[in-house]
Amino acid sequence: MESLLRIGVQKSGRLLEDSLELLKACDLDFERGRGSSLRVFAENFPAELLFLRDDDIPGYVVDGTIDCGIVGENIIAEAESPVLILEKLGFSKCRLSISVPKGSAFSDSRALDGLRIASAYPRLLTRYLKRNEIKASIHEMSGSVEIAPSIGLADAVCDLVSSGSTLLMNGLRELESIFTSEAVFVAAQTLQEPTAAILKSLLFRIRAVKRAKNCKYILLNIRTERVPEIADLIPGLRSPTVLPLSEPGWSSVHAVVEDQEFWKKIELLKSLGAEGILVCGVEKLM
Ligand code: PRT
Ligand code: ZN
């Protein structure tokens, strides 16, 4: 029987859509019409997907039920799970923050000495409190943490925040972020062959997709005497591709450009006389 890489993804929730999109971008096609099946096989890659609760993914990686998975860094850190974080994936970004009632006078978390903090992240919070020598007690809750101050369960909360609107709606204000998180691709510390080789090949694809996400491919026409200036501006991966146009004195220049500086570079290219600038997305870069 063919060996398969067993990949754990969240069954439903914030991680699911981006996790599936990433695997699709890696050109893994899964059986159509997943329906309610919790286990599907890739049609064109030796892998199967298992749909799980996100909290269970690190444990299943450690005990060998699955080989790898996609989960929030917050879950790994809270579980102190000995999995390998192979790649940060750039989605499901959030922070674990200490927040207090809006009208309270607390100016920083040191003011919480002797008080109670409600959290579903007792280990991460304990580490933070120890590091900062704050003697607060932790009221452990598994959900609806933001409600705790208003019903007298705690003086502050420590929970995940992304937009901040849940805090706002519950009359809380963020005091301090103690941990930042995003989705990560994790795997077991050791895997046997041929599973290890399949994992390596998937990781290679994930990195190629991730690298490409921040890049664009630019094609433009420019008077040939300005090519050296253009090459300084958009050096590409090694150097830009420069091709002569059939019109004498003109060249076509092609290069990969990183997103961060994209619009600034376009303005500079225009000021150097670039014409017919064509911008394409990059699917994979390796
Ligand atoms: O059922 P299962 O156990 O698999 O899912 P879950 O309900 O435990 O997790 P889910 O889908 O809510 O979150 C999965 C992962 O997404 C988390 O482990 C984080 O890594 C990440 N993530 C990113 C978040 C948030 N942003 C987030 N905002 N997880 C939870 N929240 C919650 C937060 O707890 C708070 O209640 O959203 C609320 C705050 O959101 P804002 O936007 O109002 O600030
Ligand atoms: Zn969960």
Short mmCIF file of C-alpha atoms and ligand atoms in Angstrom, two decimals:
data_model
loop_
_atom_site.label_atom_id
_atom_site.label_comp_id
_atom_site.label_asym_id
_atom_site.label_seq_id
_atom_site.Cartn_x
_atom_site.Cartn_y
_atom_site.Cartn_z
CA MET A 1 0.00 0.00 0.00
CA GLU A 2 1.23 3.50 -0.87
CA SER A 3 2.46 5.59 2.11
CA LEU A 4 0.43 8.72 2.73
CA LEU A 5 1.30 11.90 4.60
CA ARG A 6 -1.47 12.48 7.16
CA ILE A 7 -2.24 16.22 7.42
CA GLY A 8 -4.46 17.57 10.20
CA VAL A 9 -6.53 20.69 9.52
CA GLN A 10 -9.27 22.36 11.53
CA LYS A 11 -12.69 20.82 10.93
CA SER A 12 -14.49 24.16 11.05
CA GLY A 13 -13.50 27.60 12.26
CA ARG A 14 -11.17 30.45 11.50
CA LEU A 15 -8.27 28.32 10.21
CA LEU A 16 -10.15 26.08 7.80
CA GLU A 17 -10.63 28.22 4.69
CA ASP A 18 -7.06 29.57 4.55
CA SER A 19 -5.63 26.11 5.31
CA LEU A 20 -7.52 24.55 2.38
CA GLU A 21 -6.62 27.47 0.13
CA LEU A 22 -2.93 27.01 0.96
CA LEU A 23 -3.03 23.29 0.14
CA LYS A 24 -4.87 24.08 -3.09
CA ALA A 25 -2.22 26.66 -3.99
CA CYS A 26 0.33 23.86 -3.43
CA ASP A 27 -1.60 21.99 -6.16
CA LEU A 28 -3.00 19.32 -3.88
CA ASP A 29 -6.43 18.31 -5.19
CA PHE A 30 -8.69 16.62 -2.70
CA GLU A 31 -11.61 14.35 -3.53
CA ARG A 32 -14.55 16.42 -4.66
CA GLY A 33 -17.61 16.91 -2.47
CA ARG A 34 -15.98 16.45 0.90
CA GLY A 35 -19.46 16.62 2.41
CA SER A 36 -19.30 15.61 6.03
CA SER A 37 -16.36 13.23 5.60
CA LEU A 38 -13.67 13.86 8.19
CA ARG A 39 -11.02 12.15 6.09
CA VAL A 40 -10.30 12.85 2.42
CA PHE A 41 -7.53 11.72 0.11
CA ALA A 42 -5.50 13.84 -2.30
CA GLU A 43 -5.98 12.80 -5.90
CA ASN A 44 -2.56 13.89 -7.12
CA PHE A 45 -0.25 13.75 -4.08
CA PRO A 46 0.43 10.99 -1.52
CA ALA A 47 -1.50 12.66 1.31
CA GLU A 48 -4.75 12.49 3.22
CA LEU A 49 -6.49 15.28 5.11
CA LEU A 50 -8.00 14.73 8.53
CA PHE A 51 -10.51 17.31 9.81
CA LEU A 52 -10.01 17.80 13.57
CA ARG A 53 -10.56 20.22 16.44
CA ASP A 54 -7.64 22.63 16.32
CA ASP A 55 -6.75 21.94 19.98
CA ASP A 56 -6.28 18.24 19.19
CA ILE A 57 -3.85 18.74 16.32
CA PRO A 58 -0.59 19.14 18.35
CA GLY A 59 -1.36 16.08 20.49
CA TYR A 60 -2.14 13.93 17.46
CA VAL A 61 1.12 15.03 15.82
CA VAL A 62 3.06 14.07 18.95
CA ASP A 63 1.39 10.66 19.38
CA GLY A 64 1.77 9.86 15.66
CA THR A 65 -1.94 9.81 14.72
CA ILE A 66 -1.10 12.43 12.09
CA ASP A 67 2.27 13.46 10.65
CA CYS A 68 1.75 17.22 10.35
CA GLY A 69 -0.92 19.89 10.55
CA ILE A 70 -1.95 23.51 10.43
CA VAL A 71 -2.78 25.18 13.73
CA GLY A 72 -2.48 28.51 15.57
CA GLU A 73 0.86 29.19 17.25
CA ASN A 74 -1.14 30.07 20.39
CA ILE A 75 -2.35 26.45 20.68
CA ILE A 76 1.20 25.08 20.34
CA ALA A 77 2.61 27.53 22.88
CA GLU A 78 -0.19 26.97 25.41
CA ALA A 79 0.10 23.18 25.13
CA GLU A 80 3.93 23.47 25.30
CA SER A 81 3.78 20.90 22.56
CA PRO A 82 7.08 19.40 21.38
CA VAL A 83 6.12 19.60 17.69
CA LEU A 84 8.36 21.20 15.08
CA ILE A 85 7.12 24.53 13.73
CA LEU A 86 8.23 24.25 10.12
CA GLU A 87 6.72 27.43 8.68
CA LYS A 88 4.71 30.46 9.75
CA LEU A 89 1.83 30.78 7.32
CA GLY A 90 0.81 34.44 7.57
CA PHE A 91 -2.92 33.96 8.20
CA SER A 92 -5.18 33.82 11.29
CA LYS A 93 -3.02 36.48 12.89
CA CYS A 94 -4.00 37.52 16.41
CA ARG A 95 -2.51 38.44 19.75
CA LEU A 96 -3.06 37.21 23.28
CA SER A 97 -3.74 40.33 25.31
CA ILE A 98 -4.52 41.38 28.84
CA SER A 99 -7.56 43.68 28.88
CA VAL A 100 -9.36 45.55 31.63
CA PRO A 101 -12.73 47.31 32.00
CA LYS A 102 -12.79 50.50 29.95
CA GLY A 103 -13.40 52.83 32.88
CA SER A 104 -10.73 51.31 35.16
CA ALA A 105 -7.57 53.20 36.12
CA PHE A 106 -5.08 50.38 35.34
CA SER A 107 -2.22 51.82 33.30
CA ASP A 108 -0.18 48.63 32.84
CA SER A 109 -0.37 44.98 33.80
CA ARG A 110 1.83 45.48 36.90
CA ALA A 111 -1.17 47.19 38.47
CA LEU A 112 -2.92 43.77 38.41
CA ASP A 113 -0.77 42.53 41.33
CA GLY A 114 -3.03 40.69 43.78
CA LEU A 115 -6.02 40.73 41.38
CA ARG A 116 -7.75 38.03 39.26
CA ILE A 117 -7.35 37.51 35.50
CA ALA A 118 -9.75 35.26 33.56
CA SER A 119 -8.17 33.29 30.70
CA ALA A 120 -8.32 30.20 28.52
CA TYR A 121 -4.52 30.44 28.26
CA PRO A 122 -3.32 29.74 31.83
CA ARG A 123 0.16 28.55 30.87
CA LEU A 124 1.05 31.46 28.60
CA LEU A 125 -0.38 33.86 31.18
CA THR A 126 1.49 32.19 34.06
CA ARG A 127 4.76 32.50 32.14
CA TYR A 128 4.09 36.17 31.47
CA LEU A 129 3.16 36.90 35.08
CA LYS A 130 6.26 35.10 36.39
CA ARG A 131 8.54 36.88 33.93
CA ASN A 132 7.17 40.22 35.06
CA GLU A 133 6.89 39.31 38.76
CA ILE A 134 3.17 40.05 38.87
CA LYS A 135 1.33 38.10 41.57
CA ALA A 136 -2.13 37.92 40.00
CA SER A 137 -4.32 34.81 40.25
CA ILE A 138 -5.74 33.10 37.17
CA HIS A 139 -9.41 32.21 36.79
CA GLU A 140 -9.41 29.55 34.08
CA MET A 141 -12.29 29.62 31.57
CA SER A 142 -12.62 27.76 28.28
CA GLY A 143 -14.71 30.39 26.48
CA SER A 144 -16.70 33.65 26.81
CA VAL A 145 -13.74 35.02 28.73
CA GLU A 146 -14.62 38.64 27.92
CA ILE A 147 -17.71 38.42 30.11
CA ALA A 148 -15.74 37.69 33.31
CA PRO A 149 -15.22 41.26 34.66
CA SER A 150 -18.86 42.26 34.15
CA ILE A 151 -20.13 39.31 36.22
CA GLY A 152 -17.55 39.69 38.95
CA LEU A 153 -15.49 36.61 38.08
CA ALA A 154 -12.28 38.55 37.47
CA ASP A 155 -10.72 42.02 37.36
CA ALA A 156 -9.13 41.54 33.95
CA VAL A 157 -9.10 39.08 31.04
CA CYS A 158 -6.36 37.53 28.95
CA ASP A 159 -7.73 36.38 25.59
CA LEU A 160 -7.10 36.40 21.85
CA VAL A 161 -7.76 39.65 20.02
CA SER A 162 -7.78 40.32 16.31
CA SER A 163 -9.96 43.30 15.36
CA GLY A 164 -10.62 44.32 18.98
CA SER A 165 -14.39 44.59 18.42
CA THR A 166 -15.25 41.85 20.96
CA LEU A 167 -13.36 43.79 23.64
CA LEU A 168 -15.16 46.95 22.66
CA MET A 169 -18.56 45.28 22.75
CA ASN A 170 -17.85 43.96 26.24
CA GLY A 171 -16.66 47.29 27.64
CA LEU A 172 -12.99 46.30 27.79
CA ARG A 173 -9.78 47.99 26.70
CA GLU A 174 -6.52 46.31 25.75
CA LEU A 175 -3.70 46.86 28.22
CA GLU A 176 -0.88 44.71 26.92
CA SER A 177 -0.22 42.09 24.28
CA ILE A 178 1.69 39.14 25.78
CA PHE A 179 1.96 36.81 22.75
CA THR A 180 1.49 37.20 19.00
CA SER A 181 0.24 34.32 16.92
CA GLU A 182 -0.47 33.20 13.37
CA ALA A 183 -1.21 29.87 11.73
CA VAL A 184 1.80 27.56 11.53
CA PHE A 185 2.63 24.37 9.70
CA VAL A 186 3.82 21.82 12.27
CA ALA A 187 5.16 18.29 12.09
CA ALA A 188 6.45 15.51 14.29
CA GLN A 189 10.08 15.78 15.44
CA THR A 190 10.98 12.63 13.56
CA LEU A 191 9.27 10.85 10.69
CA GLN A 192 10.20 7.63 8.96
CA GLU A 193 10.80 7.36 5.23
CA PRO A 194 8.97 7.62 2.89
CA THR A 195 6.69 9.91 4.94
CA ALA A 196 9.62 12.24 5.72
CA ALA A 197 10.29 12.70 2.00
CA ILE A 198 6.61 13.46 1.29
CA LEU A 199 6.62 16.05 4.07
CA LYS A 200 9.76 17.63 2.63
CA SER A 201 8.13 17.90 -0.76
CA LEU A 202 4.97 19.51 0.71
CA LEU A 203 7.07 21.96 2.74
CA PHE A 204 8.97 22.91 -0.41
CA ARG A 205 5.64 23.74 -2.10
CA ILE A 206 4.33 25.67 0.92
CA ARG A 207 7.50 27.80 1.00
CA ALA A 208 7.27 28.44 -2.76
CA VAL A 209 3.65 29.59 -2.42
CA LYS A 210 4.42 31.75 0.62
CA ARG A 211 7.40 33.42 -1.03
CA ALA A 212 5.38 34.16 -4.16
CA LYS A 213 2.58 35.80 -2.17
CA ASN A 214 4.66 38.89 -1.47
CA CYS A 215 5.88 39.29 -5.06
CA LYS A 216 4.73 40.68 -8.38
CA TYR A 217 6.23 40.23 -11.83
CA ILE A 218 6.70 43.48 -13.76
CA LEU A 219 7.22 43.85 -17.51
CA LEU A 220 7.89 47.26 -19.04
CA ASN A 221 9.37 49.07 -22.01
CA ILE A 222 12.13 51.64 -21.57
CA ARG A 223 14.65 53.53 -23.69
CA THR A 224 17.77 51.33 -23.75
CA GLU A 225 20.08 54.02 -22.30
CA ARG A 226 17.98 53.99 -19.10
CA VAL A 227 18.22 50.21 -18.58
CA PRO A 228 21.07 50.45 -16.00
CA GLU A 229 18.95 52.79 -13.82
CA ILE A 230 15.95 50.48 -14.16
CA ALA A 231 18.13 47.49 -13.23
CA ASP A 232 19.23 49.30 -10.05
CA LEU A 233 15.61 49.96 -9.15
CA ILE A 234 14.21 46.49 -9.90
CA PRO A 235 17.15 44.08 -9.66
CA GLY A 236 14.79 41.08 -9.58
CA LEU A 237 16.04 37.81 -8.14
CA ARG A 238 19.54 38.01 -9.60
CA SER A 239 19.21 40.66 -12.31
CA PRO A 240 16.27 41.72 -14.47
CA THR A 241 15.69 40.11 -17.86
CA VAL A 242 16.47 42.67 -20.59
CA LEU A 243 15.35 42.01 -24.17
CA PRO A 244 15.74 44.34 -27.18
CA LEU A 245 12.49 45.53 -28.78
CA SER A 246 12.13 45.60 -32.58
CA GLU A 247 11.95 49.40 -32.33
CA PRO A 248 15.56 50.65 -32.22
CA GLY A 249 16.67 52.26 -28.94
CA TRP A 250 14.02 50.48 -26.84
CA SER A 251 14.21 47.47 -24.51
CA SER A 252 11.78 45.35 -22.57
CA VAL A 253 12.67 44.73 -18.90
CA HIS A 254 11.12 41.98 -16.74
CA ALA A 255 11.69 41.50 -13.00
CA VAL A 256 10.19 40.21 -9.77
CA VAL A 257 9.39 42.98 -7.27
CA GLU A 258 8.43 42.63 -3.59
CA ASP A 259 5.00 43.93 -2.62
CA GLN A 260 6.11 46.26 0.18
CA GLU A 261 7.91 48.64 -2.17
CA PHE A 262 5.66 48.05 -5.12
CA TRP A 263 3.86 51.39 -5.65
CA LYS A 264 6.96 53.42 -4.75
CA LYS A 265 8.90 51.53 -7.42
CA ILE A 266 6.16 51.99 -10.01
CA GLU A 267 6.30 55.78 -9.48
CA LEU A 268 10.09 55.77 -9.85
CA LEU A 269 9.85 53.58 -12.98
CA LYS A 270 7.37 56.07 -14.50
CA SER A 271 9.68 58.96 -13.66
CA LEU A 272 12.51 57.15 -15.51
CA GLY A 273 10.29 56.94 -18.61
CA ALA A 274 8.98 53.38 -18.33
CA GLU A 275 6.00 52.67 -20.62
CA GLY A 276 3.49 49.86 -20.98
CA ILE A 277 4.06 48.62 -17.44
CA LEU A 278 2.38 45.24 -17.04
CA VAL A 279 2.03 43.70 -13.57
CA CYS A 280 1.30 40.00 -13.00
CA GLY A 281 0.80 37.98 -9.82
CA VAL A 282 3.37 35.30 -9.03
CA GLU A 283 1.97 31.87 -8.21
CA LYS A 284 5.08 30.17 -6.90
CA LEU A 285 8.66 31.30 -6.31
CA MET A 286 11.54 28.98 -5.44
O1 PRT B 1 -13.69 24.00 17.16
P1 PRT B 1 -12.25 24.30 17.30
O2 PRT B 1 -11.71 23.98 18.67
O3 PRT B 1 -11.43 23.69 16.19
O4 PRT B 1 -12.10 25.88 17.05
P2 PRT B 1 -11.97 27.09 18.09
O5 PRT B 1 -13.33 27.63 18.34
O6 PRT B 1 -11.10 26.71 19.24
O7 PRT B 1 -11.08 28.09 17.25
P3 PRT B 1 -11.41 29.30 16.27
O8 PRT B 1 -11.85 28.80 14.94
O9 PRT B 1 -12.22 30.36 16.94
O10 PRT B 1 -9.91 29.88 16.15
C1 PRT B 1 -8.89 29.10 15.61
C2 PRT B 1 -7.59 29.88 15.68
O11 PRT B 1 -7.73 31.12 14.98
C3 PRT B 1 -7.14 30.32 17.07
O12 PRT B 1 -6.51 29.28 17.79
C4 PRT B 1 -6.18 31.44 16.75
O13 PRT B 1 -4.92 30.91 16.39
C5 PRT B 1 -6.80 32.06 15.49
N1 PRT B 1 -7.51 33.32 15.74
C6 PRT B 1 -7.27 34.48 15.05
C7 PRT B 1 -8.48 33.58 16.65
C8 PRT B 1 -8.82 34.92 16.49
N2 PRT B 1 -8.06 35.45 15.49
C9 PRT B 1 -9.86 35.49 17.32
N3 PRT B 1 -10.15 36.67 17.19
N4 PRT B 1 -9.10 32.80 17.55
C10 PRT B 1 -10.09 33.33 18.31
N5 PRT B 1 -10.48 34.63 18.22
C11 PRT B 1 -11.60 35.03 19.15
C12 PRT B 1 -11.14 35.52 20.51
O14 PRT B 1 -11.02 34.44 21.39
C13 PRT B 1 -12.24 36.49 20.90
O15 PRT B 1 -13.32 35.82 21.49
O16 PRT B 1 -12.33 36.10 18.58
C14 PRT B 1 -12.69 37.05 19.58
C15 PRT B 1 -11.96 38.34 19.36
O17 PRT B 1 -11.98 38.73 18.03
P4 PRT B 1 -12.01 40.25 17.63
O18 PRT B 1 -11.84 40.27 16.15
O19 PRT B 1 -13.34 40.80 18.05
O20 PRT B 1 -10.86 40.92 18.34
ZN ZN B 2 -10.21 25.03 19.58
#
